[in-house]
Short mmCIF file of C-alpha atoms in Angstrom, two decimals:
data_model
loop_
_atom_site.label_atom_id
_atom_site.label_comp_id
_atom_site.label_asym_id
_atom_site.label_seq_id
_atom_site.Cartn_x
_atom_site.Cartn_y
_atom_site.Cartn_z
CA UNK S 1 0.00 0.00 0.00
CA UNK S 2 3.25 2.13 0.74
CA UNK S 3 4.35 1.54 -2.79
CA UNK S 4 1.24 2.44 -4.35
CA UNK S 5 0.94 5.77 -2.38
CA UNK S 6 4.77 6.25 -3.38
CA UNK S 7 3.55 5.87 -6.97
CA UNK S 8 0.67 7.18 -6.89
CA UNK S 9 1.06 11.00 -8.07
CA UNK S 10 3.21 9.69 -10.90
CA UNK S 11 1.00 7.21 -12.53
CA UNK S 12 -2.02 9.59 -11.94
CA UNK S 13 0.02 12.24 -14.48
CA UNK S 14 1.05 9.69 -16.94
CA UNK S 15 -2.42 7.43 -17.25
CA UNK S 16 -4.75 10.74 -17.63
CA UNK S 17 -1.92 12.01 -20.49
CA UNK S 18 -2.69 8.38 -21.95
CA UNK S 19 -6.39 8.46 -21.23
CA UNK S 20 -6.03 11.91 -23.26
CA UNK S 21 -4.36 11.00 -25.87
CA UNK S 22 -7.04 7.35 -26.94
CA UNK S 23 -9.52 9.29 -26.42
CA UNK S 24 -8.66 11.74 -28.97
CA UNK S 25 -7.65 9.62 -31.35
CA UNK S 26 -10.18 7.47 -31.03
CA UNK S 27 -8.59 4.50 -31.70
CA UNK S 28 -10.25 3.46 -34.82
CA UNK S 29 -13.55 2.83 -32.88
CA UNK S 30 -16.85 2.52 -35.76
CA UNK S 31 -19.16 4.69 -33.38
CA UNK S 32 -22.21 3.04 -35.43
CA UNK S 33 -21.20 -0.44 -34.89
CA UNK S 34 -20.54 0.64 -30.93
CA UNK S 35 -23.48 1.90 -30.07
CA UNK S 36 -25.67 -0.73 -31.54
CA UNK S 37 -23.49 -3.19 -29.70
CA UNK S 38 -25.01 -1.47 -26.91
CA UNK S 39 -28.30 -1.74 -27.54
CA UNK S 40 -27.86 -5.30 -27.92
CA UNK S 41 -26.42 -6.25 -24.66
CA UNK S 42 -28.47 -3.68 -22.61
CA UNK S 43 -31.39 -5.37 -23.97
CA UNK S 44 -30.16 -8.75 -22.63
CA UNK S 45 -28.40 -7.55 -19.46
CA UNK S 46 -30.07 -5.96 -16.21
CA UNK S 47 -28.66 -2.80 -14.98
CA UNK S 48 -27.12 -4.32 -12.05
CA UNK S 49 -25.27 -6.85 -14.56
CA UNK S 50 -24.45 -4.49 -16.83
CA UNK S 51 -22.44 -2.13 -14.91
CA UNK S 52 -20.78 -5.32 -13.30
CA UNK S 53 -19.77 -6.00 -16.98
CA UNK S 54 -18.84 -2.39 -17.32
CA UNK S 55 -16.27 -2.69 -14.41
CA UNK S 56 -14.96 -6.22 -15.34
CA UNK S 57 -14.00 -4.47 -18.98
CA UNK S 58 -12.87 -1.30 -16.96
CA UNK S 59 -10.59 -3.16 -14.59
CA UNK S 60 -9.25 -5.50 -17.51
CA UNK S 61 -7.98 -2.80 -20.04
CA UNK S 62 -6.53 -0.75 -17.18
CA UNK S 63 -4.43 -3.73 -16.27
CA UNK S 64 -3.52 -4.28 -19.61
CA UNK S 65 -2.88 -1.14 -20.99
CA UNK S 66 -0.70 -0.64 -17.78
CA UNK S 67 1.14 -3.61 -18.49
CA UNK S 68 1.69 -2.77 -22.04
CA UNK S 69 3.25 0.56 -20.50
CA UNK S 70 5.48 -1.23 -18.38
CA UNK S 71 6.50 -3.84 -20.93
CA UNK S 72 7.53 -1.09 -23.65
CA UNK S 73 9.11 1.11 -20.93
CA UNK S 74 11.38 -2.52 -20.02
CA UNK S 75 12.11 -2.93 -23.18
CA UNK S 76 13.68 -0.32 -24.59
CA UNK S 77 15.83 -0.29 -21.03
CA UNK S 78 16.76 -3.91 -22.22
CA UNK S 79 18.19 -2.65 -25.79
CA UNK S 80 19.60 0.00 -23.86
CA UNK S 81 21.74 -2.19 -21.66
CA UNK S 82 22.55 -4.11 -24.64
CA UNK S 83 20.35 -7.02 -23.83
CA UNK S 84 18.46 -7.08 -27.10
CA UNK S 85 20.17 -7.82 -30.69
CA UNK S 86 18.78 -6.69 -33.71
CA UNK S 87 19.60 -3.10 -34.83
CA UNK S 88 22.98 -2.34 -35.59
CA UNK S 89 25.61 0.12 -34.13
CA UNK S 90 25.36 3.80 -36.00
CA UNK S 91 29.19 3.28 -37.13
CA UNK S 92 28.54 -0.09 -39.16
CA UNK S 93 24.99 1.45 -40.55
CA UNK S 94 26.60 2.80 -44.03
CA UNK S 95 29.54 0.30 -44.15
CA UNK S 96 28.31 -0.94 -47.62
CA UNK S 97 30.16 -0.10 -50.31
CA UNK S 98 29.92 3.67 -52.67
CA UNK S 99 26.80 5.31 -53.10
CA UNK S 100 25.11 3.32 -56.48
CA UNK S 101 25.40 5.15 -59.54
CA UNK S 102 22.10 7.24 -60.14
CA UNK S 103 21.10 7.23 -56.31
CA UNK S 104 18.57 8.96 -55.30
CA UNK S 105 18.57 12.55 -54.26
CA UNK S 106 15.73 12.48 -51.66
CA UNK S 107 13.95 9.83 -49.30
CA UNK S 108 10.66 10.42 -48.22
CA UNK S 109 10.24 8.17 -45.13
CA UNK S 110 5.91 7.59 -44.36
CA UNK S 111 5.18 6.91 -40.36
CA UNK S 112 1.75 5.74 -39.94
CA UNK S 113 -1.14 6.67 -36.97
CA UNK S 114 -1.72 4.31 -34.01
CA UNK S 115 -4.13 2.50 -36.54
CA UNK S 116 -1.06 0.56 -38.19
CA UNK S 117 -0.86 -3.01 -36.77
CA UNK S 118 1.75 -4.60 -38.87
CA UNK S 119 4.42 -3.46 -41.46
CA UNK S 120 1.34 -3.78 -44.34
CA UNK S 121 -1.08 -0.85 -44.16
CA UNK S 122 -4.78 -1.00 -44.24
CA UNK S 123 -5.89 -1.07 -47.49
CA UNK S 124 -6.87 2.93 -47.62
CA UNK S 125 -3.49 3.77 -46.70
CA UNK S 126 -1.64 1.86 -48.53
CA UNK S 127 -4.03 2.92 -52.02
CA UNK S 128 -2.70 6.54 -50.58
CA UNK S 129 0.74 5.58 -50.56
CA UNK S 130 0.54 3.93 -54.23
CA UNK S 131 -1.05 7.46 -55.59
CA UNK S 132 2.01 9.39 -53.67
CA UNK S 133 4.47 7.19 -55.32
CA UNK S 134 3.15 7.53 -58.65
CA UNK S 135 3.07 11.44 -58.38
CA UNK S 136 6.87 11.50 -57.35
CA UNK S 137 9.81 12.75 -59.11
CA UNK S 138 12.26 9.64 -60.40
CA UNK S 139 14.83 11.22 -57.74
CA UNK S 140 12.59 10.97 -54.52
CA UNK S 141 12.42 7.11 -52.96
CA UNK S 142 9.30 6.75 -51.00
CA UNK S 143 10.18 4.06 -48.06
CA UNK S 144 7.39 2.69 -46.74
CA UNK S 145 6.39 -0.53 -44.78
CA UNK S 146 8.03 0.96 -41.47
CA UNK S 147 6.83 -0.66 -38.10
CA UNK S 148 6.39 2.81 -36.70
CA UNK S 149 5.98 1.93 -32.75
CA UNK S 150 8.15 -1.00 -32.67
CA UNK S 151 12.05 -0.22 -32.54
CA UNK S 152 13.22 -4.17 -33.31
CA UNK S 153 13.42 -4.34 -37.54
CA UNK S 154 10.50 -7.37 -36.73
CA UNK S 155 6.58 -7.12 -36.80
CA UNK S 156 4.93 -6.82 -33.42
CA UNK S 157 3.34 -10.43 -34.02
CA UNK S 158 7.43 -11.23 -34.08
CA UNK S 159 8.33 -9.53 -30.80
CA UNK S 160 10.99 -12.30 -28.40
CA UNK S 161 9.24 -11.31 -25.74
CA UNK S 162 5.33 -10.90 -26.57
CA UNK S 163 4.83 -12.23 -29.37
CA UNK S 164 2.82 -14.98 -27.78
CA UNK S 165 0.78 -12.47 -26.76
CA UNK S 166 0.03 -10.46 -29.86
CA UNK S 167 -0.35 -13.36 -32.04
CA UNK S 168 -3.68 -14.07 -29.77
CA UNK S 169 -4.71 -10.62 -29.92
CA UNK S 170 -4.45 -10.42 -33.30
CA UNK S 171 -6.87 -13.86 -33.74
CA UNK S 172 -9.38 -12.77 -31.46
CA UNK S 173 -9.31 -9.61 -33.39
CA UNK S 174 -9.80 -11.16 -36.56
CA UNK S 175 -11.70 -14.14 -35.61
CA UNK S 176 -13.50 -13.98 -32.42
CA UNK S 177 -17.52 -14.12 -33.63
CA UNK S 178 -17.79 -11.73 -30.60
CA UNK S 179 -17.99 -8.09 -31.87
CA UNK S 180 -17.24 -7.15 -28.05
CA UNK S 181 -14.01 -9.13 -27.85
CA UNK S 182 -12.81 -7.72 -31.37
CA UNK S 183 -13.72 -4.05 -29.93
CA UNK S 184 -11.35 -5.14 -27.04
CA UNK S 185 -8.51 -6.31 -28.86
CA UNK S 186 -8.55 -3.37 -31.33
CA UNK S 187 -8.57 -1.29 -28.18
CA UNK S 188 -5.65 -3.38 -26.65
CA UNK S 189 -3.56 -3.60 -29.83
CA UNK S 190 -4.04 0.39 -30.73
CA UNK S 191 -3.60 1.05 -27.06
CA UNK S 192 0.28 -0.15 -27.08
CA UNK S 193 0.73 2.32 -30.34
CA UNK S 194 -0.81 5.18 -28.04
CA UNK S 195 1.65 4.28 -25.41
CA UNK S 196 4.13 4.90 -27.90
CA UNK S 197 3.11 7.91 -28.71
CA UNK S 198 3.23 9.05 -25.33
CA UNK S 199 6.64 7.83 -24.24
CA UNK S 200 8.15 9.41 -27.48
CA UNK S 201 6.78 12.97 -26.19
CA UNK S 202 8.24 11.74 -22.39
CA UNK S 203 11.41 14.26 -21.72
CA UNK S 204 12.43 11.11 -19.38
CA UNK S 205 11.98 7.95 -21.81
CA UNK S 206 11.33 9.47 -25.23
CA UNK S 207 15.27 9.83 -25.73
CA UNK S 208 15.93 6.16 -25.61
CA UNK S 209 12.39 5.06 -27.94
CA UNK S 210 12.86 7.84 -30.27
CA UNK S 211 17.11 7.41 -30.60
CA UNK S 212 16.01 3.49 -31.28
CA UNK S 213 13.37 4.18 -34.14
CA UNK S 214 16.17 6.41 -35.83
CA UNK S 215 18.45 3.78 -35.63
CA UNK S 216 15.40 1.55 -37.08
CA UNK S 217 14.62 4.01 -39.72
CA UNK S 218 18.58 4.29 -40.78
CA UNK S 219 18.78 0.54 -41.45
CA UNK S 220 15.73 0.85 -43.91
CA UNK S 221 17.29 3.79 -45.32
CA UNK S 222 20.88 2.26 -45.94
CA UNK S 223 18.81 -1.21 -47.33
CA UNK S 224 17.65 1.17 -49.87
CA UNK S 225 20.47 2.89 -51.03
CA UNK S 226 21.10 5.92 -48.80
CA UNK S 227 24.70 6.67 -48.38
CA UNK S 228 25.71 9.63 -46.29
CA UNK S 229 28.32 11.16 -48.42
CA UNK S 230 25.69 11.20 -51.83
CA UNK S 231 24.33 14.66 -51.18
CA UNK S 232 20.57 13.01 -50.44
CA UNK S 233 18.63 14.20 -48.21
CA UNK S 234 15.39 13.12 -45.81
CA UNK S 235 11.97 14.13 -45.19
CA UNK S 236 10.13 12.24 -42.95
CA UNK S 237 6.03 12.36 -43.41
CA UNK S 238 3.77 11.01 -40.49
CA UNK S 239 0.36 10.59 -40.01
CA UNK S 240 -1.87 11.45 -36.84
CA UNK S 241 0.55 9.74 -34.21
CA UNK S 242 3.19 9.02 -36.95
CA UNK S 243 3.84 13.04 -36.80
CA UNK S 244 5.09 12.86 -33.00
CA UNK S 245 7.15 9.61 -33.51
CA UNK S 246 8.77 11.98 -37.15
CA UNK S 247 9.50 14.79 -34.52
CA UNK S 248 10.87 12.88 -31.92
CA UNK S 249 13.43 10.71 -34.27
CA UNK S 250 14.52 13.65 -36.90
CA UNK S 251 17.60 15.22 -34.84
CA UNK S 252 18.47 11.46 -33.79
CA UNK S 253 18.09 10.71 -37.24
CA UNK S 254 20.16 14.24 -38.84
CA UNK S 255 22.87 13.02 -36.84
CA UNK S 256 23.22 9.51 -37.40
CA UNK S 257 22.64 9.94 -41.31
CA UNK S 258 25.12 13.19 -41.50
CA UNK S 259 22.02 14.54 -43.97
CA UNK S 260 19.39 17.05 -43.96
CA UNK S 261 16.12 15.91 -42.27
CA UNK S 262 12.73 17.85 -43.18
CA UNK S 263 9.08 16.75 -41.86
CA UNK S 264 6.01 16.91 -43.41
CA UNK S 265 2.91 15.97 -40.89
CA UNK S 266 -0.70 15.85 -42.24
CA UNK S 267 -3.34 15.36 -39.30
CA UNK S 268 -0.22 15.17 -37.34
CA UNK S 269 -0.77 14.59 -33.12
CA UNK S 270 2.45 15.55 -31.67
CA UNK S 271 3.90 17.76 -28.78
CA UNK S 272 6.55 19.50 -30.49
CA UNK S 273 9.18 19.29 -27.20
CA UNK S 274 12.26 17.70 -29.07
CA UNK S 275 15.07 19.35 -30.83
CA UNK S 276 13.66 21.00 -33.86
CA UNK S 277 16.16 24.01 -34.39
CA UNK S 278 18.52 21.81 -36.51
CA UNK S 279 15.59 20.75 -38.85
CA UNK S 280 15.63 22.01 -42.79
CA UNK S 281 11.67 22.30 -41.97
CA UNK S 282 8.78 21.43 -40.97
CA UNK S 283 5.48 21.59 -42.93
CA UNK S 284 2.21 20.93 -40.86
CA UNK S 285 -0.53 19.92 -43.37
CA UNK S 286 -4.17 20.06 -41.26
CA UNK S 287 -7.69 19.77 -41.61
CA UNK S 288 -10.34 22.51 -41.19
CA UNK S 289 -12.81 19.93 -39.28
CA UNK S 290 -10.09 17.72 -37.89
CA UNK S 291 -10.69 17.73 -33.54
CA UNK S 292 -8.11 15.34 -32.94
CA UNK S 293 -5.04 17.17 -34.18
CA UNK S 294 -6.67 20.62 -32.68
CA UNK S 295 -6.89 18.56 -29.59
CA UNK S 296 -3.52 18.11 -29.87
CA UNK S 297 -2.42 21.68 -29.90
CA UNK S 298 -3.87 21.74 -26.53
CA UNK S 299 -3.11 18.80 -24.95
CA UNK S 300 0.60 20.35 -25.77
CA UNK S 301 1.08 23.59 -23.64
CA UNK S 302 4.68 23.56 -25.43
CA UNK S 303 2.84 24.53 -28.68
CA UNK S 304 0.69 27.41 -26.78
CA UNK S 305 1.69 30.75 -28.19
CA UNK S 306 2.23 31.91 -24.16
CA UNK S 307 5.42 29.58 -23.75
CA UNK S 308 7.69 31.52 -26.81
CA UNK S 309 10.68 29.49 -25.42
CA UNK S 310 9.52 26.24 -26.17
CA UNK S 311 11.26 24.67 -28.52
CA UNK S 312 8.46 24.40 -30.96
CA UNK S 313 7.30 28.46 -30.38
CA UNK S 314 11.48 29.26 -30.98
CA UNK S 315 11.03 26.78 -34.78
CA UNK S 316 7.77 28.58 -35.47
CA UNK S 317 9.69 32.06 -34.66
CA UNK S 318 12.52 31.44 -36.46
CA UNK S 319 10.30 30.56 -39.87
CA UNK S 320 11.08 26.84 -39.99
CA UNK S 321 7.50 26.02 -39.80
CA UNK S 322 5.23 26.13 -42.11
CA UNK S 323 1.38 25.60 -42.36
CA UNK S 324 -0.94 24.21 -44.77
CA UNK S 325 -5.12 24.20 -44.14
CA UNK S 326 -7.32 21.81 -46.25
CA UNK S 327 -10.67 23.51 -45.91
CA UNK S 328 -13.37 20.59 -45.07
CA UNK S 329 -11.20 17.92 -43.89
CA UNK S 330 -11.37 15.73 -41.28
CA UNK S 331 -8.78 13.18 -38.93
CA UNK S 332 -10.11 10.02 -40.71
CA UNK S 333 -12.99 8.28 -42.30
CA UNK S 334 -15.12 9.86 -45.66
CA UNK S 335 -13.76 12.89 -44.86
CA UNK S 336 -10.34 11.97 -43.44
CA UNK S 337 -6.92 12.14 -45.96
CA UNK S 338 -7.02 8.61 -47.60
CA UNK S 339 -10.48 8.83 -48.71
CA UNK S 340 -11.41 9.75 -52.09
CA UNK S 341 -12.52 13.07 -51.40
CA UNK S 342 -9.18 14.52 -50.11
CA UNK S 343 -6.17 12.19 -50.75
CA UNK S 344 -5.31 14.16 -53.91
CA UNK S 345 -5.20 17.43 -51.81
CA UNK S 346 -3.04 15.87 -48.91
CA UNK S 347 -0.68 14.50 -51.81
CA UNK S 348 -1.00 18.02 -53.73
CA UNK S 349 0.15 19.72 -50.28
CA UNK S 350 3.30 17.19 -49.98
CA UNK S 351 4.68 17.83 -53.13
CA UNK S 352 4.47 21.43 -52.79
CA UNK S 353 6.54 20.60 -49.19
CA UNK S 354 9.32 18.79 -51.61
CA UNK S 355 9.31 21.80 -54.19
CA UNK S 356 9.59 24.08 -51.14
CA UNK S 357 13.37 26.10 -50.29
CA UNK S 358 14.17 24.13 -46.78
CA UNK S 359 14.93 26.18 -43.86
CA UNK S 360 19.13 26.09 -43.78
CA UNK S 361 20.35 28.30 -46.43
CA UNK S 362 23.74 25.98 -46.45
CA UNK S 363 21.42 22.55 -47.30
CA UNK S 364 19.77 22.05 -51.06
CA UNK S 365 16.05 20.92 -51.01
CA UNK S 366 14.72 17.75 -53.09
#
């Protein structure tokens, strides 16, 4: 009881900044499908039963989603401490021979939102993507396919430690003929990608997640080609939660790469708190009728215009952020940026970030 009183104050702060952050994403919840779920088992249930139900669920996803916490928290301390293989030192990253003849001069690196559950993105996404790629220049490599909150170059479902445990998430997900249990393990599997989220924007554990994914990120990049001393350079695009996970890697990511890092965020969710001032930009491409990333803008008092030292406020001052409106859109769904309606703007807005003169006046732009 000691312990927990001990604790207390600290887990208080961090679980409502959690309880925040899912419910303002959302986590990919049909509302619809929800509330006639509802309907269903209030029907069948009496109230008494149904708010015993109510506290079983309650009491289950707060143990899990805390043990999620702890389990991503312990293991990024294990690859830390050197525990973990899997992701090579930064001094053997680029160890592979000259640049190929005719590489290419910029790599545009896609992040997905909390929605992404393994390295194949949902189908919307990934018809997104496909429309991107075919609207590049030759010189600019999309990479894409990134595990964005897992730091080991393996799918969640591959994970030493859990994957035992994913694996069954991921069936009852898929499978269960329950529509309650697959709400729950959607909830459960998006949850850990929240967590990530969070701990990224953590000044106490964001540094070790966030130095991790860059070294994640730079193995993709030198698989594809990158070489530091080629002249390329990187943008890095994320989505929703994929924008705070582009923030917090970039100056990990400048440094390790010897290159040029830009970001381009569309519906981006992010706090803004790392080490921007090094950047050759940042574009922030938003909705008009998007309440999740204006949530976000509070849930961040870094990125309130009364705290001009924060490190985002002292990017914004200094011009290296820019900001692009889409009139009408929304954070996801029929109005979101994959669907139909909008994907061509949100694409139209990224290649006008590419075109764009970056920030450092010493750096050239794709």
């Amino acid at each position: 009881m000691k312990a927990a009183a001990r604790l207390h104050p600290w887990s208080q702060r961090f679980n409502l900044k959690l309880l925040l952050l899912v419910l303002a994403i959302g986590l990919g919840i049909n509302l619809v499908g929800l509330g006639h779920l509802a309907l269903v088992v209030r029907s069948a249930l009496s109230p008494a039963d149904l708010l015993l139900l109510l506290q079983l669920i309650g009491l289950l996803l707060m143990v899990l989603i805390a043990a999620a916490g702890i389990y991503s928290l312990v293991s990024e301390f294990a690859f830390w401490e050197g525990w973990l293989q899997g992701l090579p030192a930064p001094g053997t990253l680029f160890d592979r021979g000259p640049p190929a003849a005719g590489s290419h001069r910029c790599y545009l690196v896609y992040l997905d939102g909390i929605h992404q559950l393994e390295r194949d993105h949902p189908p919307r996404v990934s018809a997104f993507l496909e429309l991107l790629e075919q609207q590049l220049a030759a010189e600019i490599l999309l990479v894409r396919g990134l595990e964005t909150y897992t730091v080991m170059p393996v799918a969640l479902a591959e994970d030493a430690g859990s994957e035992w445990f994913w694996r069954r998430l991921f069936a009852l997900q898929e499978q269960h003929p329950n529509g309650l249990v697959q709400l729950l393990a959607a909830v459960l599997v998006q949850a850990n990608n929240v967590i990530k989220v969070g701990i990224s924007s953590d000044r106490r554990y964001g540094p070790i997640l966030n130095y991790e994914l860059a070294l994640k990120i730079s193995l993709r990049l030198a698989e594809a080609g990158f070489r530091p001393d080629a002249g390329s350079r990187i943008v890095l695009t994320g989505y929703s939660g994929g924008a705070e996970m582009a923030m917090g890697v970039a100056d990990y990511l400048r440094r390790i790469t010897r290159a040029p890092v830009s970001i381009i965020s569309f519906c981006g969710v992010f706090s803004g708190n790392q080490e921007l001032h090094q950047l050759a930009g940042i574009t922030t491409i938003v909705g008009s009728k998007d309440p999740v990333a204006a949530f976000g803008r509070i849930a961040y008092p870094g990125r309130s215009p009364l705290l001009p030292l924060s490190n985002w406020n002292k990017a914004l001052a200094a011009g290296q952020i820019q900001r692009s409106l889409i009139e009408g859109m929304n954070h996801n769904g029929s109005h979101g940026p994959f669907s139909e309606a909008f994907r061509q703007r949100v694409i139209k807005a990224i290649l006008a970030a590419l075109d764009a003169p970056i920030a450092a006046p010493t750096q050239t732009g794709c």
